């Protein structure tokens, strides 16, 4: 007891002692009974996949559940899906093919011919000149003649395709050499329509002649391809 406790009359509480811990009890060890391993009784991967759907790969196909006896196949006759120009030597599906491919081929042909024309002109004008000046002259001639002829041929080809479509529409969808030649003549005349009547007639005659040659070539290729197709079908 301290002095302050003696003056105030306070009494100390007896100290509480913790309860004694329970004594550990002895437990018997748990024994697991295991049988000896037999290698001959082990199962392989085949036994594991035998009960799975992955054992048969054909079951995984999207069309595996279809009944082949009741399945209707689409059968199309070749004559029903053939377009007028699809069996030709130069196949075409119509106006869009002629406009795109025909204009592109005509432009590239004019560009090539114009480039050759410029090359010849540049070499002829630069005779007896130093190599650098001669190269410069050739390049100038090529870049002047090539794009000029290519652009002109492309514009004429666009006009030709539109005129050819117009004639075919007016004649009830008929396509023959008359449409080709008439479209060529009108295209040439429109192309040179600002140069006078004489120049228009000359340009129309030139383009009409080229269109006539193209009509003969196309007709020959179409007939040749048709004959080959008939021979192959008869085999």
Coordinates of N, CA and C in Angstrom, one line a residue:
X1 N 0.9 -1.2 0.0 CA 0.0 0.0 0.0 C 0.9 1.2 0.0
X2 N 0.6 2.2 -0.9 CA 1.3 3.4 -0.9 C 0.9 4.5 0.1
X3 N 1.6 5.6 0.2 CA 1.2 6.6 1.2 C -0.1 7.3 0.8
X4 N -0.3 7.5 -0.5 CA -1.5 8.2 -1.0 C -2.7 7.3 -0.8
X5 N -2.5 6.0 -0.9 CA -3.7 5.1 -0.6 C -4.0 5.1 0.9
X6 N -2.9 5.3 1.8 CA -3.2 5.3 3.2 C -3.9 6.6 3.6
X7 N -3.6 7.7 2.9 CA -4.3 8.9 3.3 C -5.7 8.9 2.8
X8 N -6.0 8.5 1.5 CA -7.3 8.5 1.0 C -8.1 7.3 1.4
X9 N -7.6 6.4 2.0 CA -8.3 5.2 2.4 C -8.6 4.3 1.3
X10 N -7.9 4.4 0.2 CA -8.2 3.5 -1.0 C -7.5 2.2 -0.8
X11 N -8.2 1.2 -1.1 CA -7.6 -0.2 -1.0 C -7.2 -0.7 -2.3
X12 N -6.1 -1.4 -2.4 CA -5.7 -2.1 -3.6 C -6.5 -3.3 -3.9
X13 N -6.9 -3.4 -5.2 CA -7.6 -4.6 -5.6 C -6.6 -5.8 -5.7
X14 N -7.0 -6.9 -5.3 CA -6.1 -8.1 -5.5 C -5.9 -8.4 -7.0
X15 N -4.6 -8.7 -7.3 CA -4.2 -9.0 -8.7 C -4.9 -10.2 -9.1
X16 N -5.5 -10.1 -10.4 CA -6.1 -11.3 -10.9 C -5.1 -12.1 -11.7
X17 N -5.1 -13.4 -11.4 CA -4.2 -14.3 -12.0 C -4.9 -15.0 -13.1
X18 N -4.3 -15.2 -14.4 CA -4.9 -15.8 -15.5 C -5.2 -17.3 -15.2
X19 N -6.2 -17.8 -15.8 CA -6.5 -19.2 -15.5 C -5.4 -20.1 -16.1
X20 N -5.2 -21.2 -15.5 CA -4.2 -22.1 -16.0 C -4.6 -22.7 -17.4
X21 N -3.6 -22.8 -18.3 CA -3.8 -23.3 -19.6 C -4.1 -24.8 -19.5
X22 N -5.0 -25.3 -20.4 CA -5.3 -26.7 -20.3 C -4.1 -27.6 -20.8
X23 N -4.0 -28.7 -20.2 CA -2.9 -29.6 -20.5 C -3.1 -30.2 -21.9
X24 N -2.1 -30.2 -22.8 CA -2.3 -30.9 -24.1 C -2.6 -32.3 -24.0
X25 N -3.5 -32.7 -24.8 CA -3.9 -34.1 -24.8 C -3.2 -34.8 -26.0
X26 N -2.8 -36.0 -25.8 CA -2.0 -36.7 -26.8 C -3.0 -37.3 -27.8
X27 N -2.8 -37.1 -29.1 CA -3.7 -37.6 -30.2 C -2.9 -38.7 -31.0
X28 N -3.6 -39.6 -31.4 CA -3.0 -40.7 -32.2 C -2.7 -40.2 -33.6
X29 N -1.6 -40.4 -34.2 CA -1.3 -40.0 -35.6 C -2.3 -40.7 -36.6
X30 N -2.7 -39.9 -37.7 CA -3.6 -40.4 -38.7 C -2.9 -41.1 -39.8
X31 N -3.1 -42.3 -40.0 CA -2.3 -43.0 -41.0 C -3.2 -43.1 -42.3
X32 N -2.7 -42.8 -43.5 CA -3.5 -42.9 -44.8 C -3.0 -44.2 -45.5
X33 N -4.0 -45.0 -45.7 CA -3.6 -46.2 -46.4 C -3.6 -46.0 -47.9
X34 N -2.5 -46.3 -48.6 CA -2.4 -46.2 -50.0 C -1.9 -47.5 -50.6
X35 N -2.5 -47.8 -51.8 CA -2.2 -49.0 -52.5 C -1.0 -48.8 -53.3
X36 N -0.2 -49.8 -53.6 CA 1.0 -49.6 -54.5 C 0.6 -49.3 -55.9
X37 N 1.4 -48.4 -56.6 CA 1.1 -48.0 -58.0 C 1.4 -49.1 -59.0
X38 N 0.4 -49.3 -59.9 CA 0.6 -50.3 -60.9 C 0.7 -49.6 -62.3
X39 N 1.9 -49.6 -62.9 CA 2.0 -48.9 -64.2 C 1.1 -49.4 -65.3
X40 N 0.8 -50.7 -65.3 CA 0.0 -51.3 -66.3 C -1.5 -50.8 -66.3
X41 N -1.9 -50.3 -65.2 CA -3.3 -49.8 -65.1 C -3.5 -48.4 -65.4
X42 N -2.4 -47.6 -65.7 CA -2.5 -46.2 -66.0 C -3.2 -46.0 -67.3
X43 N -4.0 -44.9 -67.4 CA -4.8 -44.5 -68.6 C -4.0 -43.5 -69.4
X44 N -4.0 -43.7 -70.8 CA -3.3 -42.7 -71.6 C -4.2 -41.6 -72.1
X45 N -3.7 -40.8 -73.1 CA -4.4 -39.7 -73.6 C -5.6 -40.2 -74.4
X46 N -5.5 -41.3 -75.1 CA -6.7 -41.8 -75.9 C -7.9 -42.1 -75.0
X47 N -7.6 -42.7 -73.8 CA -8.7 -43.0 -72.9 C -9.3 -41.7 -72.4
X48 N -8.5 -40.6 -72.2 CA -9.0 -39.4 -71.7 C -9.9 -38.7 -72.8
X49 N -9.5 -38.7 -74.1 CA -10.2 -38.1 -75.1 C -11.3 -38.9 -75.7
X50 N -11.4 -40.2 -75.2 CA -12.4 -41.1 -75.8 C -13.8 -40.6 -75.5
X51 N -14.1 -40.0 -74.4 CA -15.4 -39.6 -74.0 C -15.7 -38.1 -74.4
X52 N -14.8 -37.5 -75.0 CA -14.9 -36.1 -75.4 C -15.3 -35.9 -76.8
X53 N -16.0 -34.8 -77.2 CA -16.4 -34.5 -78.6 C -15.2 -34.2 -79.5
X54 N -14.0 -34.0 -78.9 CA -12.8 -33.7 -79.7 C -12.2 -35.0 -80.3
X55 N -12.8 -36.1 -79.9 CA -12.2 -37.4 -80.4 C -12.5 -37.5 -81.9
X56 N -13.6 -37.0 -82.4 CA -14.0 -37.0 -83.8 C -13.9 -35.6 -84.4
X57 N -12.9 -35.2 -85.2 CA -12.8 -33.9 -85.7 C -13.9 -33.5 -86.6
X58 N -14.6 -34.4 -87.3 CA -15.7 -34.1 -88.2 C -16.9 -33.5 -87.5
X59 N -17.0 -33.8 -86.2 CA -18.1 -33.2 -85.4 C -18.0 -31.7 -85.2
X60 N -16.7 -31.2 -85.3 CA -16.5 -29.8 -85.1 C -16.8 -28.9 -86.3
X61 N -17.0 -29.5 -87.5 CA -17.3 -28.8 -88.7 C -18.6 -28.0 -88.6
X62 N -18.7 -26.8 -89.0 CA -20.0 -26.1 -88.9 C -21.2 -26.7 -89.6
X63 N -20.9 -27.5 -90.7 CA -22.0 -28.2 -91.4 C -22.2 -29.6 -91.0
X64 N -21.7 -30.0 -89.8 CA -21.7 -31.4 -89.5 C -23.1 -31.9 -89.2
X65 N -24.0 -31.0 -88.7 CA -25.3 -31.5 -88.4 C -26.3 -31.5 -89.5
X66 N -25.9 -31.2 -90.7 CA -26.8 -31.1 -91.9 C -27.1 -32.5 -92.4
X67 N -28.3 -32.7 -92.9 CA -28.7 -33.9 -93.5 C -28.4 -33.8 -95.0
X68 N -27.5 -34.7 -95.4 CA -27.1 -34.6 -96.8 C -28.2 -35.0 -97.8
X69 N -29.2 -35.9 -97.3 CA -30.2 -36.3 -98.2 C -31.3 -35.3 -98.4
X70 N -31.5 -34.4 -97.4 CA -32.5 -33.3 -97.6 C -31.9 -32.0 -98.0
X71 N -30.6 -31.9 -98.2 CA -30.0 -30.6 -98.5 C -30.1 -30.3 -100.0
X72 N -30.6 -29.1 -100.3 CA -30.8 -28.7 -101.6 C -29.6 -27.9 -102.1
X73 N -29.0 -28.2 -103.2 CA -27.9 -27.5 -103.7 C -28.4 -26.5 -104.8
X74 N -27.6 -25.4 -104.9 CA -28.0 -24.4 -105.8 C -27.4 -24.8 -107.2
X75 N -28.2 -25.0 -108.2 CA -27.7 -25.4 -109.5 C -28.1 -24.2 -110.5
X76 N -27.1 -23.6 -111.1 CA -27.3 -22.5 -112.0 C -26.8 -23.0 -113.4
X77 N -27.6 -22.7 -114.4 CA -27.3 -23.0 -115.8 C -26.3 -22.0 -116.2
X78 N -25.3 -22.4 -117.0 CA -24.3 -21.5 -117.5 C -24.8 -20.5 -118.4
X79 N -25.8 -20.8 -119.2 CA -26.4 -19.8 -120.1 C -27.2 -18.7 -119.4
X80 N -27.7 -19.0 -118.2 CA -28.5 -18.0 -117.4 C -27.6 -17.0 -116.8
X81 N -26.4 -17.3 -116.5 CA -25.5 -16.3 -115.8 C -24.5 -15.7 -116.7
X82 N -24.5 -16.1 -118.0 CA -23.5 -15.6 -118.9 C -24.0 -14.2 -119.4
X83 N -23.1 -13.2 -119.4 CA -23.4 -11.9 -120.0 C -23.0 -11.9 -121.4
X84 N -23.5 -10.9 -122.2 CA -23.1 -10.9 -123.6 C -21.6 -10.8 -123.8
X85 N -20.8 -10.1 -123.0 CA -19.4 -10.0 -123.3 C -18.5 -10.9 -122.4
X86 N -19.2 -11.7 -121.5 CA -18.3 -12.5 -120.6 C -17.6 -13.6 -121.2
X87 N -18.1 -14.1 -122.4 CA -17.4 -15.3 -123.0 C -16.5 -14.8 -124.1
X88 N -16.2 -13.5 -124.2 CA -15.4 -13.0 -125.3 C -13.9 -13.1 -125.0
X89 N -13.1 -12.9 -126.0 CA -11.7 -12.9 -125.7 C -11.2 -11.7 -124.9
X90 N -12.0 -10.6 -125.0 CA -11.8 -9.5 -124.0 C -13.1 -9.3 -123.2
X91 N -13.2 -10.1 -122.1 CA -14.5 -10.1 -121.4 C -14.8 -8.7 -120.8
X92 N -16.1 -8.4 -120.8 CA -16.6 -7.1 -120.3 C -18.0 -7.4 -119.8
X93 N -18.3 -6.7 -118.6 CA -19.6 -6.9 -117.9 C -20.5 -5.7 -118.3
X94 N -20.1 -4.8 -119.1 CA -21.0 -3.7 -119.5 C -20.3 -2.4 -119.6
X95 N -21.1 -1.3 -119.4 CA -20.6 0.0 -119.6 C -19.5 0.4 -118.6
X96 N -19.6 0.0 -117.4 CA -18.6 0.4 -116.4 C -17.3 -0.2 -116.7
X97 N -17.2 -1.4 -117.1 CA -16.0 -2.1 -117.5 C -15.4 -1.4 -118.7
X98 N -16.2 -1.1 -119.7 CA -15.7 -0.4 -120.9 C -15.2 1.0 -120.6
X99 N -15.9 1.7 -119.7 CA -15.5 3.1 -119.3 C -14.2 3.1 -118.5
X100 N -14.1 2.2 -117.5 CA -12.9 2.2 -116.7 C -11.7 1.6 -117.4
X101 N -11.8 0.4 -117.8 CA -10.7 -0.3 -118.4 C -10.3 0.2 -119.8
X102 N -11.4 0.5 -120.6 CA -11.1 1.1 -121.9 C -10.4 2.4 -121.9
X103 N -10.9 3.3 -121.0 CA -10.2 4.6 -120.8 C -8.8 4.5 -120.3
X104 N -8.6 3.6 -119.3 CA -7.3 3.4 -118.8 C -6.3 2.9 -119.8
X105 N -6.7 1.9 -120.6 CA -5.8 1.3 -121.6 C -5.5 2.3 -122.7
X106 N -6.6 3.0 -123.1 CA -6.3 4.1 -124.1 C -5.4 5.1 -123.6
X107 N -5.5 5.6 -122.4 CA -4.6 6.6 -121.9 C -3.2 6.1 -121.8
X108 N -3.0 4.9 -121.3 CA -1.6 4.3 -121.3 C -1.0 4.1 -122.6
X109 N -1.9 3.7 -123.6 CA -1.4 3.5 -125.0 C -1.0 4.9 -125.6
X110 N -1.8 5.9 -125.4 CA -1.4 7.2 -125.9 C -0.2 7.7 -125.2
X111 N 0.0 7.5 -123.9 CA 1.2 7.9 -123.1 C 2.4 7.2 -123.7
X112 N 2.3 6.0 -124.0 CA 3.5 5.2 -124.5 C 3.8 5.7 -125.9
X113 N 2.8 5.8 -126.8 CA 3.1 6.3 -128.1 C 3.7 7.7 -128.1
X114 N 3.1 8.6 -127.2 CA 3.6 9.9 -127.2 C 5.0 10.0 -126.6
X115 N 5.3 9.1 -125.6 CA 6.7 9.0 -125.1 C 7.7 8.6 -126.2
X116 N 7.3 7.6 -127.0 CA 8.2 7.2 -128.1 C 8.3 8.3 -129.1
X117 N 7.3 9.0 -129.4 CA 7.3 10.1 -130.3 C 8.3 11.2 -129.8
X118 N 8.2 11.5 -128.5 CA 9.1 12.5 -127.9 C 10.5 12.1 -127.8
X119 N 10.7 10.8 -127.6 CA 12.1 10.3 -127.6 C 12.7 10.4 -129.0
X120 N 12.0 10.1 -130.0 CA 12.5 10.2 -131.4 C 12.8 11.7 -131.7
X121 N 11.9 12.5 -131.3 CA 12.0 14.0 -131.6 C 13.2 14.6 -130.8
X122 N 13.3 14.2 -129.6 CA 14.4 14.7 -128.8 C 15.8 14.3 -129.3
X123 N 15.9 13.0 -129.7 CA 17.2 12.5 -130.3 C 17.5 13.2 -131.6
X124 N 16.4 13.5 -132.4 CA 16.7 14.1 -133.7 C 17.1 15.6 -133.6
X125 N 16.5 16.3 -132.6 CA 16.9 17.7 -132.4 C 18.2 17.9 -131.7
X126 N 18.7 16.9 -131.0 CA 19.9 17.1 -130.2 C 21.1 16.4 -130.8
X127 N 21.1 16.3 -132.1 CA 22.3 15.7 -132.8 C 23.5 16.7 -132.6
X128 N 24.7 16.1 -132.4 CA 25.9 16.8 -132.2 C 25.9 17.8 -131.0
X129 N 25.2 17.4 -130.0 CA 25.2 18.2 -128.8 C 25.9 17.4 -127.7
X130 N 26.3 18.1 -126.6 CA 26.9 17.4 -125.5 C 25.9 16.4 -124.8
X131 N 26.4 15.4 -124.1 CA 25.5 14.4 -123.6 C 24.4 15.0 -122.6
X132 N 24.8 15.9 -121.8 CA 23.8 16.5 -120.8 C 22.7 17.3 -121.5
X133 N 23.1 18.1 -122.5 CA 22.1 18.8 -123.3 C 21.2 17.9 -124.1
X134 N 21.8 16.8 -124.6 CA 21.0 15.9 -125.4 C 20.0 15.1 -124.5
X135 N 20.5 14.8 -123.3 CA 19.5 14.1 -122.3 C 18.4 15.1 -121.9
X136 N 18.8 16.3 -121.7 CA 17.8 17.3 -121.3 C 16.7 17.5 -122.5
X137 N 17.2 17.5 -123.7 CA 16.3 17.7 -124.8 C 15.4 16.5 -125.0
X138 N 15.9 15.3 -124.8 CA 15.1 14.1 -124.9 C 14.0 14.1 -123.8
X139 N 14.4 14.4 -122.5 CA 13.4 14.4 -121.5 C 12.3 15.4 -121.7
X140 N 12.7 16.6 -122.2 CA 11.7 17.6 -122.4 C 10.7 17.2 -123.5
X141 N 11.2 16.5 -124.5 CA 10.3 16.1 -125.6 C 9.4 15.0 -125.1
X142 N 9.9 14.1 -124.3 CA 9.1 13.0 -123.8 C 8.0 13.5 -122.9
X143 N 8.4 14.4 -122.0 CA 7.3 14.9 -121.1 C 6.3 15.8 -121.7
X144 N 6.7 16.3 -122.9 CA 5.8 17.2 -123.6 C 4.8 16.4 -124.5
X145 N 5.4 15.4 -125.2 CA 4.5 14.6 -126.2 C 3.7 13.5 -125.5
X146 N 4.3 12.9 -124.5 CA 3.7 11.7 -123.8 C 2.4 12.1 -123.1
X147 N 2.4 13.0 -122.1 CA 1.2 13.4 -121.5 C 0.1 14.0 -122.4
X148 N 0.6 14.8 -123.4 CA -0.3 15.4 -124.4 C -1.1 14.4 -125.1
X149 N -0.4 13.4 -125.7 CA -1.2 12.4 -126.4 C -2.0 11.5 -125.5
X150 N -1.4 11.2 -124.3 CA -2.2 10.3 -123.4 C -3.5 11.0 -122.9
X151 N -3.4 12.2 -122.5 CA -4.6 12.9 -122.1 C -5.6 13.1 -123.2
X152 N -5.1 13.4 -124.4 CA -6.1 13.5 -125.5 C -6.8 12.2 -125.8
X153 N -6.0 11.1 -125.8 CA -6.6 9.8 -126.0 C -7.6 9.4 -124.9
X154 N -7.3 9.8 -123.7 CA -8.2 9.5 -122.6 C -9.5 10.2 -122.7
X155 N -9.5 11.5 -123.1 CA -10.7 12.3 -123.2 C -11.5 11.7 -124.4
X156 N -10.9 11.4 -125.5 CA -11.7 10.8 -126.6 C -12.3 9.5 -126.2
X157 N -11.6 8.7 -125.4 CA -12.1 7.4 -125.0 C -13.4 7.5 -124.1
X158 N -13.3 8.5 -123.2 CA -14.5 8.8 -122.3 C -15.7 9.2 -123.2
X159 N -15.5 10.1 -124.1 CA -16.6 10.5 -125.0 C -17.1 9.4 -125.8
X160 N -16.2 8.5 -126.3 CA -16.6 7.4 -127.1 C -17.5 6.4 -126.3
X161 N -17.1 6.1 -125.0 CA -17.9 5.2 -124.2 C -19.3 5.8 -123.9
X162 N -19.4 7.1 -123.7 CA -20.7 7.7 -123.4 C -21.6 7.7 -124.7
X163 N -21.0 8.0 -125.8 CA -21.7 8.0 -127.1 C -22.2 6.6 -127.4
X164 N -21.3 5.6 -127.2 CA -21.6 4.2 -127.5 C -22.8 3.7 -126.6
X165 N -22.8 4.2 -125.4 CA -23.9 3.8 -124.5 C -25.2 4.5 -125.0
X166 N -25.1 5.7 -125.4 CA -26.3 6.4 -125.9 C -26.9 5.8 -127.1
X167 N -26.1 5.4 -128.1 CA -26.6 4.7 -129.3 C -27.2 3.4 -128.9
X168 N -26.5 2.7 -128.0 CA -27.1 1.3 -127.6 C -28.4 1.5 -126.9
X169 N -28.6 2.5 -126.1 CA -29.9 2.7 -125.4 C -31.0 3.1 -126.4
X170 N -30.6 4.0 -127.4 CA -31.6 4.4 -128.4 C -32.1 3.3 -129.3
X171 N -31.2 2.3 -129.5 CA -31.5 1.2 -130.4 C -32.0 0.0 -129.6
X172 N -32.4 0.2 -128.4 CA -33.0 -0.9 -127.6 C -32.0 -1.9 -127.1
X173 N -30.8 -1.4 -126.7 CA -29.8 -2.3 -126.2 C -29.0 -3.1 -127.2
X174 N -29.1 -2.8 -128.4 CA -28.3 -3.5 -129.5 C -26.9 -2.9 -129.5
X175 N -25.9 -3.8 -129.6 CA -24.5 -3.4 -129.7 C -23.9 -4.1 -130.9
X176 N -23.5 -3.3 -131.8 CA -22.8 -3.8 -133.0 C -21.8 -2.8 -133.5
X177 N -21.2 -3.1 -134.6 CA -20.2 -2.2 -135.2 C -20.6 -0.8 -135.6
X178 N -21.9 -0.7 -135.9 CA -22.5 0.6 -136.2 C -22.4 1.6 -135.0
X179 N -22.7 1.1 -133.9 CA -22.6 1.9 -132.7 C -21.1 2.4 -132.5
X180 N -20.2 1.4 -132.7 CA -18.8 1.7 -132.4 C -18.3 2.8 -133.3
X181 N -18.6 2.6 -134.6 CA -18.0 3.6 -135.6 C -18.7 5.0 -135.4
X182 N -20.0 5.0 -135.2 CA -20.7 6.3 -135.0 C -20.2 7.0 -133.8
X183 N -20.0 6.2 -132.7 CA -19.5 6.8 -131.5 C -18.1 7.4 -131.7
X184 N -17.2 6.6 -132.5 CA -15.9 7.1 -132.7 C -15.9 8.4 -133.5
X185 N -16.7 8.5 -134.5 CA -16.8 9.7 -135.4 C -17.3 10.9 -134.5
X186 N -18.3 10.7 -133.7 CA -18.8 11.8 -132.9 C -17.8 12.2 -131.8
X187 N -17.1 11.3 -131.3 CA -16.1 11.6 -130.3 C -15.0 12.4 -130.8
X188 N -14.5 12.1 -132.0 CA -13.4 12.9 -132.7 C -13.9 14.3 -133.0
X189 N -15.1 14.4 -133.5 CA -15.7 15.7 -133.8 C -15.8 16.6 -132.6
X190 N -16.3 16.0 -131.5 CA -16.5 16.8 -130.3 C -15.1 17.2 -129.7
X191 N -14.1 16.4 -129.8 CA -12.8 16.7 -129.3 C -12.2 17.9 -130.0
X192 N -12.4 18.0 -131.3 CA -11.9 19.2 -132.0 C -13.0 20.1 -132.5
X193 N -14.0 20.3 -131.7 CA -15.1 21.1 -132.0 C -14.8 22.6 -132.0
X194 N -13.7 23.0 -131.3 CA -13.4 24.4 -131.3 C -12.4 24.8 -132.3
X195 N -12.0 23.9 -133.2 CA -11.0 24.2 -134.2 C -11.6 24.5 -135.6
X196 N -12.9 24.5 -135.8 CA -13.4 24.7 -137.1 C -14.0 23.4 -137.7
X197 N -14.9 23.6 -138.7 CA -15.6 22.4 -139.3 C -14.6 21.4 -140.0
X198 N -13.6 22.0 -140.7 CA -12.7 21.1 -141.4 C -11.9 20.2 -140.4
X199 N -11.4 20.9 -139.4 CA -10.6 20.1 -138.4 C -11.5 19.1 -137.7
X200 N -12.8 19.4 -137.4 CA -13.7 18.5 -136.8 C -13.9 17.3 -137.7
X201 N -14.1 17.5 -139.0 CA -14.3 16.3 -139.9 C -13.1 15.4 -140.0
X202 N -11.9 16.1 -140.0 CA -10.6 15.3 -140.1 C -10.5 14.4 -138.8
X203 N -10.7 15.1 -137.6 CA -10.6 14.4 -136.4 C -11.6 13.3 -136.3
X204 N -12.9 13.5 -136.7 CA -13.9 12.5 -136.7 C -13.6 11.3 -137.6
X205 N -13.0 11.6 -138.8 CA -12.6 10.5 -139.7 C -11.5 9.7 -139.1
X206 N -10.5 10.3 -138.4 CA -9.4 9.5 -137.8 C -9.9 8.6 -136.7
X207 N -10.7 9.2 -135.8 CA -11.2 8.4 -134.6 C -12.2 7.4 -135.1
X208 N -13.0 7.7 -136.1 CA -13.9 6.7 -136.7 C -13.2 5.5 -137.3
X209 N -12.1 5.8 -138.0 CA -11.3 4.7 -138.6 C -10.7 3.8 -137.5
X210 N -10.2 4.4 -136.5 CA -9.6 3.7 -135.3 C -10.7 2.8 -134.7
X211 N -11.9 3.4 -134.5 CA -13.1 2.7 -133.9 C -13.5 1.5 -134.8
X212 N -13.5 1.7 -136.1 CA -13.8 0.6 -137.0 C -12.9 -0.5 -136.9
X213 N -11.5 -0.2 -136.9 CA -10.5 -1.2 -136.7 C -10.7 -2.0 -135.4
X214 N -11.1 -1.2 -134.4 CA -11.3 -1.9 -133.1 C -12.5 -2.8 -133.1
X215 N -13.6 -2.3 -133.9 CA -14.8 -3.2 -134.0 C -14.5 -4.5 -134.7
X216 N -13.7 -4.4 -135.8 CA -13.3 -5.6 -136.5 C -12.5 -6.6 -135.6
X217 N -11.6 -6.0 -134.9 CA -10.7 -6.8 -134.0 C -11.6 -7.4 -132.9
X218 N -12.4 -6.7 -132.3 CA -13.3 -7.2 -131.2 C -14.2 -8.3 -131.7
X219 N -14.8 -8.1 -132.9 CA -15.7 -9.1 -133.5 C -14.9 -10.4 -133.8
X220 N -13.7 -10.3 -134.2 CA -12.9 -11.5 -134.5 C -12.6 -12.2 -133.2
X221 N -12.2 -11.5 -132.2 CA -11.9 -12.1 -130.9 C -13.2 -12.8 -130.3
X222 N -14.3 -12.1 -130.4 CA -15.6 -12.7 -129.9 C -15.9 -14.0 -130.6
X223 N -15.8 -14.0 -131.9 CA -16.2 -15.2 -132.7 C -15.2 -16.3 -132.4
X224 N -13.9 -16.0 -132.3 CA -12.9 -17.0 -132.0 C -13.1 -17.6 -130.7
X225 N -13.4 -16.8 -129.7 CA -13.6 -17.3 -128.4 C -14.9 -18.1 -128.3
X226 N -16.0 -17.7 -129.0 CA -17.2 -18.5 -129.0 C -17.0 -19.8 -129.7
X227 N -16.2 -19.9 -130.7 CA -16.0 -21.2 -131.4 C -15.2 -22.1 -130.5
X228 N -14.2 -21.6 -129.7 CA -13.4 -22.4 -128.8 C -14.3 -22.9 -127.7
X229 N -15.2 -22.0 -127.2 CA -16.2 -22.5 -126.1 C -17.1 -23.6 -126.6
X230 N -17.6 -23.5 -127.8 CA -18.4 -24.6 -128.3 C -17.7 -25.9 -128.5
X231 N -16.4 -25.8 -128.9 CA -15.6 -27.0 -129.1 C -15.4 -27.7 -127.7
X232 N -15.1 -26.8 -126.7 CA -14.8 -27.4 -125.4 C -16.1 -28.0 -124.8
X233 N -17.3 -27.4 -125.0 CA -18.5 -28.0 -124.5 C -18.9 -29.3 -125.2
X234 N -18.5 -29.4 -126.5 CA -18.8 -30.6 -127.2 C -17.9 -31.8 -126.8
X235 N -16.8 -31.6 -126.1 CA -15.9 -32.7 -125.7 C -16.6 -33.5 -124.6

